[in-house]
Tab-separated table of C-alpha atoms in Angstrom:
chain	number	residue	atom	x	y	z
O	1	MET	CA	4.125	-23.552	-43.271
O	2	LYS	CA	0.522	-22.404	-42.985
O	3	GLN	CA	-0.018	-19.194	-41.053
O	4	LEU	CA	-2.543	-19.533	-38.244
O	5	LEU	CA	-4.479	-16.931	-36.291
O	6	ALA	CA	-5.492	-17.655	-32.702
O	7	ILE	CA	-8.998	-16.572	-31.657
O	8	ARG	CA	-9.669	-16.668	-27.926
O	9	SER	CA	-12.278	-15.248	-25.601
O	10	LYS	CA	-11.082	-13.067	-22.710
O	11	LYS	CA	-11.597	-15.862	-20.179
O	12	GLY	CA	-10.101	-18.466	-22.496
O	13	THR	CA	-13.223	-20.637	-22.525
O	14	VAL	CA	-13.408	-20.405	-26.323
O	15	SER	CA	-10.201	-20.861	-28.289
O	16	PHE	CA	-9.429	-22.062	-31.807
O	17	LEU	CA	-6.955	-21.572	-34.626
O	18	ILE	CA	-7.945	-20.421	-38.101
O	19	GLN	CA	-5.759	-20.121	-41.184
O	20	THR	CA	-4.882	-16.694	-42.537
O	21	LYS	CA	-6.001	-17.885	-45.977
O	22	THR	CA	-9.437	-18.643	-44.527
O	23	VAL	CA	-9.737	-15.111	-43.144
O	24	ILE	CA	-8.952	-13.719	-46.610
O	25	VAL	CA	-11.517	-16.027	-48.250
O	26	ILE	CA	-14.138	-14.994	-45.681
O	27	ALA	CA	-13.432	-11.319	-46.349
O	28	VAL	CA	-13.769	-11.803	-50.124
O	29	LEU	CA	-17.017	-13.739	-49.724
O	30	LEU	CA	-18.443	-11.061	-47.418
O	31	ILE	CA	-17.674	-8.404	-50.039
O	32	LEU	CA	-19.320	-10.507	-52.773
O	33	ILE	CA	-22.405	-11.062	-50.611
O	34	PHE	CA	-22.629	-7.339	-49.838
O	35	VAL	CA	-22.390	-6.432	-53.541
O	36	CYS	CA	-25.002	-9.050	-54.508
O	37	PHE	CA	-27.169	-7.940	-51.594
O	38	VAL	CA	-27.239	-4.309	-52.751
O	39	LEU	CA	-27.685	-5.166	-56.443
O	40	SER	CA	-30.425	-7.699	-55.715
O	41	THR	CA	-32.282	-5.209	-53.534
O	42	GLY	CA	-32.346	-2.734	-56.392
O	43	LEU	CA	-33.490	-5.161	-59.099
O	44	GLY	CA	-37.147	-5.831	-59.893
O	45	ASN	CA	-40.099	-4.318	-61.713
O	46	LYS	CA	-38.807	-0.944	-60.565
O	47	PHE	CA	-35.027	-0.562	-60.685
O	48	THR	CA	-33.437	1.229	-57.752
O	49	SER	CA	-29.830	2.387	-57.929
O	50	PRO	CA	-27.321	1.091	-55.345
O	51	VAL	CA	-27.033	4.579	-53.853
O	52	GLN	CA	-30.806	4.795	-53.371
O	53	VAL	CA	-30.811	1.283	-51.890
O	54	LEU	CA	-28.214	2.243	-49.286
O	55	GLN	CA	-30.038	5.492	-48.523
O	56	THR	CA	-33.291	3.602	-48.011
O	57	ILE	CA	-31.658	1.002	-45.754
O	58	LEU	CA	-30.203	3.857	-43.678
O	59	GLY	CA	-33.687	5.406	-43.389
O	60	GLN	CA	-33.093	8.278	-45.806
O	61	GLY	CA	-35.010	7.011	-48.847
O	62	THR	CA	-38.302	8.112	-50.360
O	63	PRO	CA	-41.569	6.642	-49.007
O	64	GLN	CA	-42.003	4.687	-52.253
O	65	ASN	CA	-38.539	3.120	-51.977
O	66	ALA	CA	-39.124	2.435	-48.297
O	67	LEU	CA	-42.225	0.430	-49.222
O	68	ILE	CA	-40.669	-1.464	-52.138
O	69	ILE	CA	-37.322	-2.156	-50.502
O	70	GLY	CA	-38.123	-2.243	-46.811
O	71	THR	CA	-41.365	-4.210	-47.019
O	72	LEU	CA	-41.172	-6.312	-50.178
O	73	ARG	CA	-37.549	-6.974	-51.161
O	74	LEU	CA	-35.369	-6.681	-48.065
O	75	PRO	CA	-37.035	-9.423	-45.966
O	76	ARG	CA	-36.801	-11.849	-48.862
O	77	ILE	CA	-33.124	-11.100	-49.522
O	78	ILE	CA	-32.148	-11.333	-45.852
O	79	ALA	CA	-34.060	-14.615	-45.603
O	80	ALA	CA	-32.091	-15.955	-48.584
O	81	VAL	CA	-28.816	-15.103	-46.825
O	82	LEU	CA	-29.908	-16.735	-43.543
O	83	VAL	CA	-31.411	-19.849	-45.142
O	84	GLY	CA	-28.392	-20.376	-47.394
O	85	ALA	CA	-26.027	-20.088	-44.427
O	86	ALA	CA	-28.064	-22.546	-42.356
O	87	LEU	CA	-28.210	-25.121	-45.159
O	88	GLY	CA	-24.499	-24.772	-45.935
O	89	VAL	CA	-23.494	-25.366	-42.311
O	90	SER	CA	-26.003	-28.194	-41.866
O	91	GLY	CA	-24.562	-29.982	-44.892
O	92	ALA	CA	-20.999	-29.474	-43.655
O	93	ILE	CA	-21.899	-30.996	-40.267
O	94	LEU	CA	-23.518	-34.049	-41.847
O	95	GLN	CA	-20.613	-34.616	-44.228
O	96	GLY	CA	-18.248	-34.329	-41.266
O	97	ILE	CA	-19.938	-36.710	-38.832
O	98	ILE	CA	-20.981	-39.231	-41.513
O	99	ARG	CA	-17.622	-38.914	-43.297
O	100	ASN	CA	-19.395	-39.008	-46.637
O	101	PRO	CA	-19.093	-36.115	-49.140
O	102	LEU	CA	-22.577	-36.888	-50.521
O	103	ALA	CA	-24.353	-36.408	-47.185
O	104	SER	CA	-26.738	-33.475	-46.930
O	105	PRO	CA	-30.103	-32.666	-45.292
O	106	ASP	CA	-32.040	-33.579	-48.447
O	107	VAL	CA	-30.144	-36.858	-48.983
O	108	ILE	CA	-30.494	-38.418	-45.526
O	109	GLY	CA	-34.161	-37.582	-44.977
O	110	ILE	CA	-34.289	-34.354	-42.939
O	111	THR	CA	-35.745	-32.364	-45.832
O	112	GLY	CA	-37.992	-35.305	-46.728
O	113	GLY	CA	-39.550	-35.289	-43.278
O	114	ALA	CA	-40.164	-31.555	-43.468
O	115	SER	CA	-41.656	-31.918	-46.956
O	116	PHE	CA	-44.022	-34.681	-45.893
O	117	ALA	CA	-45.272	-32.664	-42.910
O	118	ALA	CA	-45.661	-29.489	-44.995
O	119	VAL	CA	-47.604	-31.207	-47.786
O	120	ALA	CA	-49.822	-32.927	-45.218
O	121	PHE	CA	-50.517	-29.546	-43.615
O	122	ILE	CA	-51.313	-27.888	-46.971
O	123	THR	CA	-53.515	-30.794	-48.069
O	124	TYR	CA	-55.508	-31.428	-44.903
O	125	PHE	CA	-55.291	-28.336	-42.691
O	126	ALA	CA	-54.678	-25.274	-44.886
O	127	GLY	CA	-58.397	-24.527	-45.074
O	128	THR	CA	-59.018	-24.747	-41.324
O	129	VAL	CA	-55.684	-23.745	-39.736
O	130	ASN	CA	-53.819	-20.497	-40.424
O	131	ILE	CA	-51.147	-21.018	-43.098
O	132	GLN	CA	-48.648	-19.218	-40.832
O	133	TRP	CA	-48.340	-22.523	-38.940
O	134	LEU	CA	-46.817	-24.183	-42.023
O	135	PRO	CA	-43.186	-23.486	-40.979
O	136	LEU	CA	-43.837	-25.065	-37.577
O	137	ALA	CA	-45.318	-28.160	-39.242
O	138	ALA	CA	-42.266	-28.485	-41.500
O	139	PHE	CA	-39.868	-28.071	-38.590
O	140	VAL	CA	-41.690	-30.669	-36.494
O	141	GLY	CA	-41.664	-33.074	-39.459
O	142	ALA	CA	-37.905	-32.660	-39.888
O	143	GLY	CA	-37.328	-33.247	-36.187
O	144	LEU	CA	-39.537	-36.330	-35.902
O	145	VAL	CA	-38.072	-38.013	-38.974
O	146	SER	CA	-34.553	-37.299	-37.710
O	147	VAL	CA	-35.401	-39.016	-34.405
O	148	ILE	CA	-36.806	-42.012	-36.308
O	149	ILE	CA	-33.656	-42.221	-38.450
O	150	TYR	CA	-31.418	-42.086	-35.383
O	151	LEU	CA	-33.406	-44.751	-33.511
O	152	LEU	CA	-33.484	-47.108	-36.498
O	153	ALA	CA	-29.753	-46.635	-37.045
O	154	TRP	CA	-28.975	-47.397	-33.376
O	155	ASN	CA	-27.336	-50.731	-32.649
O	156	LYS	CA	-25.064	-50.367	-29.646
O	157	GLY	CA	-24.357	-46.959	-31.060
O	158	VAL	CA	-24.794	-45.230	-34.416
O	159	THR	CA	-22.196	-45.647	-37.132
O	160	PRO	CA	-21.943	-43.255	-40.114
O	161	THR	CA	-22.731	-46.064	-42.569
O	162	ARG	CA	-25.938	-47.096	-40.796
O	163	LEU	CA	-26.995	-43.491	-40.374
O	164	VAL	CA	-26.684	-42.649	-44.065
O	165	LEU	CA	-28.263	-45.917	-45.264
O	166	VAL	CA	-31.250	-45.588	-42.943
O	167	GLY	CA	-31.521	-41.907	-43.864
O	168	ILE	CA	-31.612	-42.660	-47.585
O	169	GLY	CA	-34.275	-45.320	-47.016
O	170	ILE	CA	-36.453	-43.042	-44.888
O	171	SER	CA	-35.972	-40.240	-47.423
O	172	ALA	CA	-37.282	-42.525	-50.178
O	173	ILE	CA	-40.300	-43.468	-48.046
O	174	MET	CA	-41.070	-39.827	-47.256
O	175	SER	CA	-40.766	-38.916	-50.937
O	176	SER	CA	-43.184	-41.692	-51.942
O	177	LEU	CA	-45.736	-40.700	-49.301
O	178	THR	CA	-45.436	-37.046	-50.286
O	179	MET	CA	-46.056	-37.850	-53.952
O	180	LEU	CA	-49.047	-40.006	-52.980
O	181	MET	CA	-50.575	-37.112	-51.048
O	182	LEU	CA	-50.010	-34.777	-53.983
O	183	VAL	CA	-51.800	-37.155	-56.346
O	184	LEU	CA	-54.768	-37.493	-53.987
O	185	SER	CA	-54.984	-33.820	-52.972
O	186	PRO	CA	-57.110	-31.117	-54.681
O	187	ILE	CA	-55.491	-29.309	-57.617
O	188	LYS	CA	-55.170	-25.976	-55.784
O	189	ALA	CA	-53.492	-27.574	-52.754
O	190	ALA	CA	-51.228	-29.672	-54.999
O	191	GLY	CA	-50.064	-26.577	-56.894
O	192	ARG	CA	-49.201	-24.772	-53.681
O	193	ALA	CA	-47.413	-27.839	-52.337
O	194	PHE	CA	-45.368	-28.226	-55.542
O	195	VAL	CA	-44.078	-24.660	-55.193
O	196	TRP	CA	-43.104	-25.370	-51.592
O	197	LEU	CA	-41.382	-28.635	-52.562
O	198	THR	CA	-39.363	-26.849	-55.251
O	199	GLY	CA	-38.119	-24.353	-52.680
O	200	SER	CA	-39.031	-20.683	-52.743
O	201	ILE	CA	-38.750	-17.670	-50.454
O	202	TYR	CA	-41.466	-15.800	-52.343
O	203	GLY	CA	-43.642	-13.742	-50.010
O	204	THR	CA	-41.165	-13.853	-47.116
O	205	SER	CA	-41.972	-11.259	-44.457
O	206	TRP	CA	-40.055	-9.727	-41.574
O	207	GLU	CA	-41.809	-12.217	-39.274
O	208	ASN	CA	-40.114	-15.044	-41.192
O	209	VAL	CA	-36.748	-13.289	-40.895
O	210	TYR	CA	-37.202	-12.823	-37.146
O	211	ALA	CA	-38.202	-16.475	-36.832
O	212	MET	CA	-35.093	-17.640	-38.713
O	213	LEU	CA	-32.580	-15.281	-37.119
O	214	PRO	CA	-32.276	-16.937	-33.655
O	215	TRP	CA	-31.522	-20.336	-35.187
O	216	VAL	CA	-28.652	-18.913	-37.229
O	217	ILE	CA	-27.301	-16.722	-34.418
O	218	ILE	CA	-27.328	-19.584	-31.896
O	219	PHE	CA	-26.475	-22.716	-33.851
O	220	ILE	CA	-23.785	-21.552	-36.305
O	221	PRO	CA	-21.536	-20.204	-33.496
O	222	LEU	CA	-22.355	-23.385	-31.556
O	223	THR	CA	-21.096	-25.379	-34.539
O	224	LEU	CA	-17.832	-23.434	-34.467
O	225	TYR	CA	-17.559	-24.137	-30.737
O	226	TYR	CA	-17.955	-27.871	-31.405
O	227	SER	CA	-15.704	-27.867	-34.492
O	228	ARG	CA	-13.015	-29.910	-32.743
O	229	LEU	CA	-15.532	-32.715	-32.189
O	230	VAL	CA	-16.017	-33.130	-35.934
O	231	ASP	CA	-12.269	-33.077	-36.574
O	232	ILE	CA	-11.835	-35.850	-33.998
O	233	GLN	CA	-14.642	-37.928	-35.529
O	234	ALA	CA	-12.999	-37.582	-38.934
O	235	LEU	CA	-10.169	-39.742	-37.582
O	236	GLY	CA	-12.558	-42.705	-37.254
O	237	ASP	CA	-14.602	-44.028	-34.343
O	238	ASP	CA	-11.896	-46.291	-32.920
O	239	LEU	CA	-9.201	-43.632	-32.880
O	240	ALA	CA	-11.661	-41.034	-31.523
O	241	ARG	CA	-12.546	-43.377	-28.641
O	242	GLY	CA	-8.848	-43.946	-28.056
O	243	LEU	CA	-8.457	-40.188	-27.595
O	244	GLY	CA	-11.167	-40.303	-24.934
O	245	ALA	CA	-13.968	-38.728	-26.973
O	246	PRO	CA	-17.569	-39.864	-26.248
O	247	VAL	CA	-18.270	-40.552	-29.925
O	248	GLN	CA	-21.998	-41.336	-29.697
O	249	LEU	CA	-22.781	-38.335	-27.500
O	250	HIS	CA	-20.883	-35.983	-29.798
O	251	ARG	CA	-22.500	-37.484	-32.903
O	252	CYS	CA	-25.968	-37.052	-31.403
O	253	MET	CA	-25.240	-33.434	-30.385
O	254	LEU	CA	-23.902	-32.516	-33.813
O	255	LEU	CA	-26.819	-34.221	-35.545
O	256	LEU	CA	-29.246	-32.192	-33.427
O	257	VAL	CA	-27.473	-28.978	-34.438
O	258	SER	CA	-27.652	-29.985	-38.100
O	259	VAL	CA	-31.357	-30.816	-37.810
O	260	ALA	CA	-32.053	-27.489	-36.088
O	261	LEU	CA	-30.359	-25.527	-38.876
O	262	ALA	CA	-31.830	-27.551	-41.750
O	263	GLY	CA	-35.295	-27.763	-40.195
O	264	SER	CA	-35.523	-24.020	-39.586
O	265	ALA	CA	-34.267	-23.280	-43.126
O	266	VAL	CA	-36.689	-25.684	-44.791
O	267	ALA	CA	-39.515	-24.364	-42.635
O	268	ILE	CA	-38.985	-20.853	-44.022
O	269	ALA	CA	-37.910	-21.527	-47.621
O	270	GLY	CA	-39.290	-24.955	-48.504
O	271	ALA	CA	-37.381	-27.959	-49.770
O	272	ILE	CA	-34.465	-26.166	-51.412
O	273	GLY	CA	-32.003	-28.773	-52.582
O	274	PHE	CA	-28.267	-28.916	-53.312
O	275	ILE	CA	-27.203	-25.953	-51.131
O	276	GLY	CA	-26.298	-28.215	-48.221
O	277	LEU	CA	-24.590	-30.579	-50.624
O	278	ILE	CA	-22.440	-28.295	-52.774
O	279	ALA	CA	-21.579	-25.430	-50.391
O	280	PRO	CA	-19.192	-27.586	-48.276
O	281	HIS	CA	-17.618	-29.003	-51.468
O	282	ILE	CA	-16.879	-25.531	-52.801
O	283	ALA	CA	-15.594	-24.500	-49.373
O	284	ARG	CA	-13.102	-27.398	-49.384
O	285	LYS	CA	-11.762	-26.145	-52.715
O	286	LEU	CA	-11.096	-22.742	-51.172
O	287	VAL	CA	-9.859	-23.628	-47.677
O	288	SER	CA	-8.678	-26.657	-45.747
O	289	SER	CA	-10.975	-29.427	-44.520
O	290	THR	CA	-10.391	-28.411	-40.908
O	291	PHE	CA	-13.871	-27.816	-39.560
O	292	VAL	CA	-13.201	-24.420	-38.015
O	293	ASP	CA	-12.123	-23.199	-41.479
O	294	LEU	CA	-14.894	-25.029	-43.304
O	295	ILE	CA	-17.913	-23.812	-41.316
O	296	PRO	CA	-17.819	-20.027	-41.922
O	297	VAL	CA	-16.866	-20.487	-45.573
O	298	SER	CA	-19.668	-23.047	-46.124
O	299	ALA	CA	-22.139	-20.634	-44.517
O	300	LEU	CA	-21.092	-17.725	-46.729
O	301	ILE	CA	-21.069	-19.819	-49.907
O	302	GLY	CA	-24.544	-21.148	-49.079
O	303	SER	CA	-25.769	-17.571	-48.593
O	304	LEU	CA	-24.196	-16.409	-51.849
O	305	LEU	CA	-25.604	-19.318	-53.874
O	306	LEU	CA	-29.161	-18.910	-52.610
O	307	LEU	CA	-29.037	-15.127	-52.923
O	308	ILE	CA	-27.953	-15.397	-56.568
O	309	ALA	CA	-30.486	-18.153	-57.318
O	310	ASP	CA	-33.368	-16.180	-55.829
O	311	THR	CA	-32.312	-12.967	-57.565
O	312	VAL	CA	-32.245	-14.727	-60.954
O	313	GLY	CA	-35.628	-16.362	-60.340
O	314	ARG	CA	-37.155	-13.079	-59.203
O	315	THR	CA	-35.829	-10.782	-61.934
O	316	VAL	CA	-34.818	-12.585	-65.136
O	317	PHE	CA	-38.227	-14.026	-66.004
O	318	LEU	CA	-40.458	-11.072	-65.101
O	319	PRO	CA	-43.394	-10.976	-64.578
O	320	LEU	CA	-42.968	-14.607	-63.486
O	321	ASP	CA	-41.303	-15.436	-60.169
O	322	ILE	CA	-39.427	-18.731	-60.549
O	323	PRO	CA	-38.692	-20.670	-57.300
O	324	ALA	CA	-35.066	-20.455	-56.210
O	325	GLY	CA	-34.903	-24.238	-55.867
O	326	VAL	CA	-35.040	-24.570	-59.653
O	327	PHE	CA	-31.774	-22.659	-59.970
O	328	THR	CA	-29.994	-24.270	-57.011
O	329	ALA	CA	-30.633	-27.610	-58.703
O	330	GLY	CA	-29.403	-26.082	-61.964
O	331	ILE	CA	-26.188	-25.040	-60.205
O	332	GLY	CA	-25.757	-28.304	-58.302
O	333	ALA	CA	-26.118	-30.801	-61.135
O	334	PRO	CA	-23.412	-29.310	-63.429
O	335	PHE	CA	-21.135	-28.883	-60.416
O	336	PHE	CA	-21.190	-32.579	-59.610
O	337	ILE	CA	-20.775	-33.560	-63.259
O	338	PHE	CA	-17.694	-31.321	-63.274
O	339	LEU	CA	-16.372	-33.044	-60.128
O	340	LEU	CA	-16.990	-36.444	-61.701
O	341	PHE	CA	-14.940	-35.663	-64.817
O	342	LYS	CA	-12.236	-33.907	-62.806
O	343	ASN	CA	-11.780	-36.910	-60.490
O	344	ARG	CA	-11.875	-39.355	-63.389
O	345	ASN	CA	-8.999	-37.568	-65.093
O	346	LYS	CA	-6.753	-37.872	-62.018
């Protein structure tokens, strides 16, 4: 019998059960992220030992290390952790409410909407409007396209099948329009847009970290709070209604949470693919499919994947800085080929 730990608030308003195995997996992942965090912070044109990294983070480093680590590397690494967590949880939510293991922000059009808005901003407004407004444009694009998808999928309610089919169609439209803009845009703007579309956290500042932090702090715990809603929806719409659950209201709420996490992540890091798709899959291999177990593990795996991908892109090909999205795609494609052959042999 599986051992369960009860987590309750003092007033009992928040209460859920989590497996002991999940707690162990979370602890191991936190250790791995901490190790990668320290090593990544020390790697670059100038190597800094882990001891010096920790001293600098604690405010006891040299002025040179404080500049290199505190200003240049640390914001980027923290952003990778936050963005990866947001994408991992967003993908887990979508796969839960749509009941499709291939659902993710980039598959059903959320990332496509953000990409279209970002490329439009770079092409038509980058010369007249401050580039710092680019994340806001991407976030607004993700939100508007998500509303369009939901409205088009509505027919006396929204079913998972309609939602994913409409999302795939809208994603294809957004991709076509984005490519058209790239072809028609000036070479300089097209080059900048291509880097953004690949997905990169190059040049991330503390302002970007502060902008991303509230979304992660608010919406990931909110997802845990609503974890029971996803577990109920996994039983099917008819059975969920039989249990008294307002299926459409819950689906809309969870979709909004997913859009908030994915939109904020894409706004900061660009159109990074595969994190939201593969992080929940890996999490299911490590823990149960119960949503309260799946969410924290998906978040940590997403953080670890993006942190490793960005570290490789930033350090292995010096002096070049390769976008992290290149390596997340490189991780994602072999992973799904592996799943295909593994399932075929069953």
